[in-house]
Short mmCIF file of C-alpha atoms in Angstrom, two decimals:
data_model
loop_
_atom_site.label_atom_id
_atom_site.label_comp_id
_atom_site.label_asym_id
_atom_site.label_seq_id
_atom_site.Cartn_x
_atom_site.Cartn_y
_atom_site.Cartn_z
CA UNK A 1 20.95 -18.16 -39.83
CA UNK A 2 21.17 -14.42 -39.31
CA UNK A 3 24.46 -12.85 -38.29
CA UNK A 4 24.58 -11.98 -34.58
CA UNK A 5 26.35 -8.87 -33.30
CA UNK A 6 26.90 -7.97 -29.66
CA UNK A 7 27.13 -4.20 -29.09
CA UNK A 8 28.92 -3.40 -25.83
CA UNK A 9 28.91 0.07 -24.29
CA UNK A 10 31.13 0.84 -21.35
CA UNK A 11 31.00 3.17 -18.36
CA UNK A 12 29.02 6.39 -18.37
CA UNK A 13 27.51 5.80 -21.81
CA UNK A 14 24.17 5.27 -20.06
CA UNK A 15 24.39 9.04 -19.40
CA UNK A 16 24.56 10.05 -23.06
CA UNK A 17 22.68 13.30 -23.60
CA UNK A 18 23.60 14.41 -20.08
CA UNK A 19 27.33 13.76 -20.03
CA UNK A 20 29.37 16.45 -21.80
CA UNK A 21 26.96 17.12 -24.69
CA UNK A 22 29.63 19.30 -26.33
CA UNK A 23 31.75 16.14 -26.72
CA UNK A 24 29.18 13.34 -27.05
CA UNK A 25 26.15 15.15 -28.46
CA UNK A 26 22.63 15.46 -27.11
CA UNK A 27 21.35 12.04 -28.15
CA UNK A 28 20.47 9.78 -25.24
CA UNK A 29 21.39 6.15 -24.70
CA UNK A 30 17.78 5.25 -25.58
CA UNK A 31 18.24 7.17 -28.86
CA UNK A 32 21.41 5.19 -29.57
CA UNK A 33 19.66 1.90 -28.83
CA UNK A 34 16.79 2.78 -31.14
CA UNK A 35 19.15 3.65 -33.98
CA UNK A 36 21.20 0.48 -33.51
CA UNK A 37 18.11 -1.75 -33.56
CA UNK A 38 16.90 0.06 -36.69
CA UNK A 39 20.23 -0.39 -38.43
CA UNK A 40 20.23 -4.07 -37.45
CA UNK A 41 16.86 -4.49 -39.20
CA UNK A 42 18.17 -2.70 -42.31
CA UNK A 43 21.32 -4.84 -42.37
CA UNK A 44 19.50 -8.10 -41.66
CA UNK A 45 21.47 -8.88 -38.52
CA UNK A 46 20.46 -9.74 -34.99
CA UNK A 47 21.83 -7.39 -32.37
CA UNK A 48 22.11 -7.61 -28.61
CA UNK A 49 22.98 -4.48 -26.70
CA UNK A 50 24.84 -4.53 -23.40
CA UNK A 51 25.94 -1.59 -21.26
CA UNK A 52 27.85 -1.72 -18.00
CA UNK A 53 29.81 0.62 -15.81
CA UNK A 54 31.75 -2.37 -14.46
CA UNK A 55 34.83 -3.84 -16.12
CA UNK A 56 34.21 -7.37 -14.84
CA UNK A 57 30.65 -7.37 -16.18
CA UNK A 58 31.93 -6.44 -19.63
CA UNK A 59 34.50 -9.24 -19.49
CA UNK A 60 31.86 -11.71 -18.28
CA UNK A 61 29.58 -10.74 -21.20
CA UNK A 62 32.37 -11.25 -23.75
CA UNK A 63 33.05 -14.70 -22.27
CA UNK A 64 29.35 -15.56 -22.12
CA UNK A 65 28.54 -14.83 -25.76
CA UNK A 66 31.57 -16.82 -26.87
CA UNK A 67 31.06 -19.82 -24.61
CA UNK A 68 27.32 -19.98 -25.37
CA UNK A 69 27.83 -19.29 -29.10
CA UNK A 70 25.54 -16.25 -29.00
CA UNK A 71 27.49 -13.80 -31.18
CA UNK A 72 29.43 -13.81 -34.43
CA UNK A 73 31.05 -10.43 -33.88
CA UNK A 74 31.39 -7.60 -31.38
CA UNK A 75 31.06 -3.84 -31.63
CA UNK A 76 32.54 -2.27 -28.51
CA UNK A 77 32.72 1.25 -27.17
CA UNK A 78 34.74 0.58 -24.04
CA UNK A 79 34.56 4.26 -23.04
CA UNK A 80 37.02 5.00 -20.21
CA UNK A 81 38.22 1.38 -20.21
CA UNK A 82 39.69 2.01 -23.68
CA UNK A 83 42.76 3.53 -22.10
CA UNK A 84 43.10 1.33 -19.02
CA UNK A 85 41.79 -2.19 -19.49
CA UNK A 86 44.28 -4.85 -20.36
CA UNK A 87 41.68 -7.25 -18.94
CA UNK A 88 39.07 -6.39 -21.62
CA UNK A 89 41.82 -6.58 -24.24
CA UNK A 90 42.74 -10.06 -23.00
CA UNK A 91 39.08 -11.18 -23.07
CA UNK A 92 38.69 -10.03 -26.68
CA UNK A 93 41.94 -11.71 -27.68
CA UNK A 94 40.89 -14.93 -25.94
CA UNK A 95 37.53 -15.29 -27.71
CA UNK A 96 38.86 -14.20 -31.13
CA UNK A 97 35.49 -12.90 -32.32
CA UNK A 98 35.75 -10.23 -35.03
CA UNK A 99 35.65 -6.94 -33.14
CA UNK A 100 35.21 -3.32 -34.13
CA UNK A 101 36.02 -0.58 -31.63
CA UNK A 102 33.84 2.54 -31.75
CA UNK A 103 34.17 5.95 -30.11
CA UNK A 104 31.59 8.69 -30.43
CA UNK A 105 34.28 11.37 -30.10
CA UNK A 106 37.65 11.45 -31.81
CA UNK A 107 39.95 10.18 -29.07
CA UNK A 108 43.04 11.14 -31.09
CA UNK A 109 42.21 14.84 -30.65
CA UNK A 110 41.39 14.74 -26.95
CA UNK A 111 43.52 14.62 -23.81
CA UNK A 112 46.85 12.83 -24.15
CA UNK A 113 45.76 9.95 -21.89
CA UNK A 114 42.86 9.21 -24.26
CA UNK A 115 45.01 8.81 -27.36
CA UNK A 116 46.13 5.21 -26.69
CA UNK A 117 43.62 2.38 -26.88
CA UNK A 118 44.40 -1.04 -25.46
CA UNK A 119 41.26 -2.32 -27.18
CA UNK A 120 42.63 -1.37 -30.61
CA UNK A 121 45.20 -4.14 -30.18
CA UNK A 122 42.38 -6.71 -30.52
CA UNK A 123 40.03 -4.83 -32.85
CA UNK A 124 40.05 -5.35 -36.60
CA UNK A 125 38.97 -1.77 -37.05
CA UNK A 126 38.60 1.37 -34.93
CA UNK A 127 36.05 4.07 -35.78
CA UNK A 128 36.33 7.42 -34.01
CA UNK A 129 34.62 10.77 -34.11
CA UNK A 130 31.56 9.85 -36.18
CA UNK A 131 29.03 10.12 -33.37
CA UNK A 132 26.31 7.50 -33.30
CA UNK A 133 26.90 6.82 -37.02
CA UNK A 134 30.18 5.12 -36.08
CA UNK A 135 28.13 2.23 -34.71
CA UNK A 136 26.38 1.85 -38.06
CA UNK A 137 29.73 1.78 -39.86
CA UNK A 138 30.96 -0.87 -37.44
CA UNK A 139 27.83 -2.98 -37.93
CA UNK A 140 28.10 -2.66 -41.72
CA UNK A 141 31.73 -3.79 -41.55
CA UNK A 142 30.86 -6.86 -39.48
CA UNK A 143 27.76 -7.68 -41.54
CA UNK A 144 29.85 -7.73 -44.71
CA UNK A 145 32.60 -9.79 -43.08
CA UNK A 146 30.58 -12.42 -41.20
#
């Protein structure tokens, strides 16, 4: 059976290419999806992509893939919820699926409030500041681990 990775993208990432291109680049969310599906083929993994601007929807998706045995690992870019969501942290801790946190920008060099990540407390690895390629690194990590 092929390894299954859920890729979660949080709020405002659907506006990639429009939202602060000096920070996030000019690639669109469709560009990101295309690259992720291509990398999945190269790595021999199945990938499901999920994006939501709603915290509860993200939590529900984490629960769903665990309870229905639909994923072996999670790549998550929680976006703004990185710095605020104990609830997403708790969901990740509850399901205990191997998780890699990804950020397109380097959150450690941005505003002070962006420097702490609740999600990092559940993630096995955090990848920051590598643009879209950070997702590939996260998928490679999970593919080698699963």
